[in-house]
Short mmCIF file of C-alpha atoms in Angstrom, two decimals:
data_model
loop_
_atom_site.label_atom_id
_atom_site.label_comp_id
_atom_site.label_asym_id
_atom_site.label_seq_id
_atom_site.Cartn_x
_atom_site.Cartn_y
_atom_site.Cartn_z
CA ILE T 1 -23.86 43.16 9.37
CA CYS T 2 -24.98 46.07 7.02
CA ARG T 3 -26.77 43.63 4.68
CA GLN T 4 -28.56 42.18 7.70
CA LEU T 5 -29.35 45.26 9.77
CA ALA T 6 -29.36 48.06 7.09
CA PRO T 7 -30.15 46.33 3.78
CA HIS T 8 -30.95 49.67 2.01
CA TRP T 9 -27.33 50.86 2.57
CA GLU T 10 -24.83 50.67 -0.34
CA VAL T 11 -21.83 48.52 0.62
CA ARG T 12 -18.46 49.14 -1.17
CA ASN T 13 -15.23 47.36 -1.08
CA SER T 14 -12.35 49.77 -0.26
CA ARG T 15 -9.63 50.18 -2.91
CA VAL T 16 -7.13 50.70 -0.05
CA PRO T 17 -5.85 47.35 1.17
CA GLU T 18 -4.05 48.65 4.26
CA PHE T 19 -4.80 51.21 7.10
CA ASP T 20 -3.30 54.39 5.47
CA ALA T 21 -5.01 57.57 6.69
CA VAL T 22 -4.10 59.63 3.63
CA GLU T 23 -5.24 57.07 1.06
CA VAL T 24 -8.39 56.18 2.97
CA ASP T 25 -9.37 59.89 3.23
CA ARG T 26 -8.61 60.30 -0.40
CA GLU T 27 -10.97 57.56 -1.15
CA VAL T 28 -13.63 59.01 1.11
CA MET T 29 -13.31 62.26 -0.68
CA ASP T 30 -13.69 60.69 -4.14
CA ILE T 31 -16.87 59.04 -2.97
CA GLU T 32 -18.11 62.44 -1.50
CA LYS T 33 -17.82 63.85 -5.06
CA GLU T 34 -20.54 61.49 -6.14
CA VAL T 35 -23.08 62.84 -3.52
CA THR T 36 -24.88 66.10 -3.30
CA GLY T 37 -26.14 67.83 -0.18
CA TRP T 38 -24.73 67.63 3.36
CA LYS T 39 -22.01 64.95 3.92
CA MET T 40 -20.41 63.40 6.93
CA ALA T 41 -17.78 60.64 6.93
CA LEU T 42 -17.93 58.67 10.23
CA ASN T 43 -16.03 55.55 11.33
CA THR T 44 -17.99 52.40 12.07
CA THR T 45 -17.98 53.14 15.85
CA GLU T 46 -19.27 56.66 15.53
CA PHE T 47 -23.01 57.85 15.62
CA LEU T 48 -24.32 61.29 14.86
CA CYS T 49 -27.00 62.05 17.46
CA CYS T 50 -29.62 64.83 17.60
CA GLN T 51 -33.13 65.11 18.86
CA ASN T 52 -34.81 66.41 15.60
CA LYS T 53 -33.11 65.63 12.32
CA SER T 54 -35.15 68.00 10.13
CA GLU T 55 -34.39 71.00 12.54
CA PHE T 56 -30.79 69.99 12.62
CA PHE T 57 -30.37 70.22 8.82
CA THR T 58 -32.42 73.37 8.62
CA SER T 59 -30.16 75.03 11.15
CA LEU T 60 -27.13 74.04 9.23
CA ILE T 61 -28.43 76.17 6.28
CA SER T 62 -29.34 79.08 8.57
CA LEU T 63 -25.85 79.33 10.11
CA ASN T 64 -24.49 80.47 6.66
CA ASN T 65 -21.55 78.30 6.58
CA GLN T 66 -20.88 75.21 4.40
CA ILE T 67 -18.89 73.21 7.02
CA HIS T 68 -19.35 72.64 10.63
CA ALA T 69 -17.51 70.66 13.31
CA ILE T 70 -19.67 68.34 15.43
CA ARG T 71 -18.07 67.53 18.80
CA LEU T 72 -17.21 63.98 19.88
CA ILE T 73 -18.27 62.36 23.14
CA LEU T 74 -15.82 59.40 23.79
CA MET T 75 -17.75 56.45 25.17
CA VAL T 76 -15.91 54.60 27.81
CA ASP T 77 -17.35 51.92 30.04
CA PRO T 78 -16.67 52.26 33.80
CA LEU T 79 -14.19 49.81 35.40
CA ASP T 80 -16.99 48.20 37.41
CA SER T 81 -19.27 47.80 34.45
CA ILE T 82 -22.97 48.07 35.30
CA TYR T 83 -24.04 47.08 31.63
CA SER T 84 -25.53 43.96 30.27
CA LYS T 85 -24.61 42.39 26.95
CA PRO T 86 -25.44 44.72 24.01
CA ARG T 87 -28.81 43.95 22.25
CA TYR T 88 -29.34 44.34 18.54
CA SER T 89 -32.97 45.28 19.22
CA LEU T 90 -31.99 48.63 20.69
CA PRO T 91 -29.56 51.36 19.44
CA LEU T 92 -26.29 51.18 21.12
CA VAL T 93 -26.38 54.85 21.93
CA LYS T 94 -29.35 53.98 24.22
CA GLN T 95 -27.52 51.15 26.00
CA ARG T 96 -24.41 53.05 27.13
CA TYR T 97 -24.06 56.31 28.86
CA HIS T 98 -20.56 56.63 30.40
CA GLY T 99 -17.85 58.58 28.68
CA TYR T 100 -15.92 61.83 28.31
CA PHE T 101 -17.91 64.94 27.53
CA PRO T 102 -16.37 67.84 25.54
CA TYR T 103 -16.93 70.65 28.02
CA ASP T 104 -14.42 72.83 26.22
CA PRO T 105 -16.41 74.27 23.22
CA HIS T 106 -13.17 74.19 21.09
CA PRO T 107 -11.49 70.90 22.07
CA GLY T 108 -8.70 70.68 19.65
CA CYS T 109 -9.62 68.27 16.92
CA SER T 110 -12.10 66.16 18.90
CA TRP T 111 -14.89 66.42 16.41
CA ARG T 112 -16.12 65.26 13.01
CA LEU T 113 -17.07 67.55 10.10
CA ILE T 114 -20.34 67.89 8.18
CA HIS T 115 -20.23 69.91 4.95
CA ASN T 116 -21.87 70.48 1.62
CA TYR T 117 -18.82 71.04 -0.50
CA GLU T 118 -17.79 68.82 -3.34
CA HIS T 119 -15.60 67.07 -0.80
CA GLY T 120 -14.35 67.76 2.76
CA SER T 121 -10.76 68.66 1.79
CA TYR T 122 -9.76 66.76 4.98
CA THR T 123 -6.40 66.52 6.75
CA PRO T 124 -5.37 63.00 7.66
CA GLY T 125 -7.88 61.53 10.03
CA ARG T 126 -10.75 63.66 8.84
CA HIS T 127 -10.73 65.73 12.10
CA SER T 128 -9.91 68.93 10.32
CA SER T 129 -10.15 70.55 6.85
CA SER T 130 -8.52 73.21 4.66
CA TYR T 131 -11.86 74.88 4.74
CA LYS T 132 -12.67 77.32 7.53
CA PHE T 133 -15.29 75.64 9.75
CA THR T 134 -17.20 76.58 12.81
CA VAL T 135 -18.07 74.41 15.86
CA TYR T 136 -21.79 73.48 15.89
CA PRO T 137 -23.52 74.55 19.14
CA TYR T 138 -25.39 72.15 21.43
CA PRO T 139 -27.09 69.77 21.50
CA VAL T 140 -25.84 67.59 18.55
CA PHE T 141 -22.94 65.32 19.16
CA VAL T 142 -21.08 62.38 17.65
CA LEU T 143 -20.89 59.43 20.07
CA LYS T 144 -17.61 57.60 19.42
CA PHE T 145 -17.54 54.24 21.08
CA TYR T 146 -13.98 54.28 22.11
CA PHE T 147 -13.65 51.73 24.99
CA SER T 148 -17.36 50.74 25.07
CA PRO T 149 -18.95 48.22 25.01
CA TRP T 150 -15.84 46.72 26.64
CA ASN T 151 -16.25 43.12 25.65
CA ASP T 152 -14.34 40.49 23.71
CA ALA T 153 -15.69 41.63 20.38
CA MET T 154 -14.50 45.19 20.97
CA ARG T 155 -11.17 43.99 22.14
CA LYS T 156 -10.71 41.97 19.00
CA ARG T 157 -11.67 44.95 16.81
CA ARG T 158 -9.11 47.17 18.61
CA LEU T 159 -6.40 44.63 18.25
CA GLN T 160 -6.90 44.03 14.55
CA ILE T 161 -6.03 47.65 13.62
CA ALA T 162 -2.33 47.81 14.27
CA PRO T 163 -1.42 44.94 11.96
CA THR T 164 -3.16 46.66 9.02
CA LEU T 165 -1.18 49.93 9.26
CA SER T 166 0.70 50.87 6.04
CA ALA T 167 4.43 51.27 6.18
CA ARG T 168 4.26 55.06 6.55
CA TRP T 169 1.82 54.85 9.45
CA LYS T 170 3.57 52.02 11.41
CA TRP T 171 4.62 54.65 13.94
CA LEU T 172 1.05 54.75 15.12
CA LYS T 173 1.24 51.17 16.44
CA PRO T 174 1.70 52.18 20.04
CA HIS T 175 -1.35 54.36 19.78
CA TYR T 176 -3.54 51.47 18.66
CA THR T 177 -1.68 48.84 20.82
CA THR T 178 -0.46 45.51 19.71
CA SER T 179 -1.24 43.18 22.74
CA LEU T 180 -4.14 42.42 24.88
CA GLU T 181 -2.16 43.33 27.87
CA GLU T 182 -1.30 46.80 26.62
CA LEU T 183 -4.99 47.22 25.57
CA GLU T 184 -6.25 46.44 28.99
CA THR T 185 -3.80 48.76 30.63
CA LYS T 186 -4.91 51.55 28.36
CA PHE T 187 -8.64 50.85 29.06
CA ILE T 188 -7.93 50.92 32.93
CA GLU T 189 -6.20 54.32 32.51
CA VAL T 190 -9.06 55.77 30.41
CA ALA T 191 -11.88 54.13 32.40
CA ARG T 192 -10.72 55.93 35.55
CA GLY T 193 -11.95 59.21 34.25
CA THR T 194 -15.22 58.20 32.65
CA GLN T 195 -18.45 59.65 34.03
CA ASP T 196 -22.14 59.05 33.86
CA LEU T 197 -23.18 61.37 31.10
CA ARG T 198 -26.91 61.38 32.23
CA SER T 199 -25.93 64.06 34.74
CA ILE T 200 -25.01 66.45 31.97
CA PRO T 201 -27.86 68.80 30.79
CA GLU T 202 -26.87 68.78 27.09
CA TYR T 203 -26.65 64.97 27.07
CA GLN T 204 -30.18 64.91 28.81
CA LEU T 205 -31.49 66.87 25.83
CA LEU T 206 -30.27 64.13 23.49
CA PHE T 207 -31.45 61.18 25.55
CA PRO T 208 -34.20 62.34 27.92
CA ASP T 209 -35.45 58.76 28.42
CA LEU T 210 -32.13 57.31 29.82
#
């Protein structure tokens, strides 16, 4: 997919054969050591969104801190989906607008970190760090496509995670679910609370054309 849609990206094969948060994050931090400047390690379903990229990075410098937490918006389709099939010709962040907005400015670990240290010194999962960080103010967010788009491709992606867990992370299997029935039940529970994000002023600043 990257070679087709983002041919200028560097694609690397992971040295970690199983899903092990500690080993994966150690590999991420080793790669970060090769890079200078601001760094952010996102999963494949996560997208950093801001209105003006240059202003955003300038503001990071002006805040006088080397590491910041960017809050997550969990994208979740509604039960009665109003959406059409995703199109490759348009960014996914402009095709979906339902989810959970982080109204709490300090929502636990519901964020991703951006930093300019040698590496992020992450705790497992990369939602926190041994470095002292600040929560970045509006209107910059990471959109995490959690239960969206809710189609067969996403279902298959979700179900392929649990079987790849390493021995020390097998206890997370219930979190990732191991059957289609469990997954659908979890989606229904989460989808009941999803909302139209276009009604939120901070979201409107990000996507005024939606």
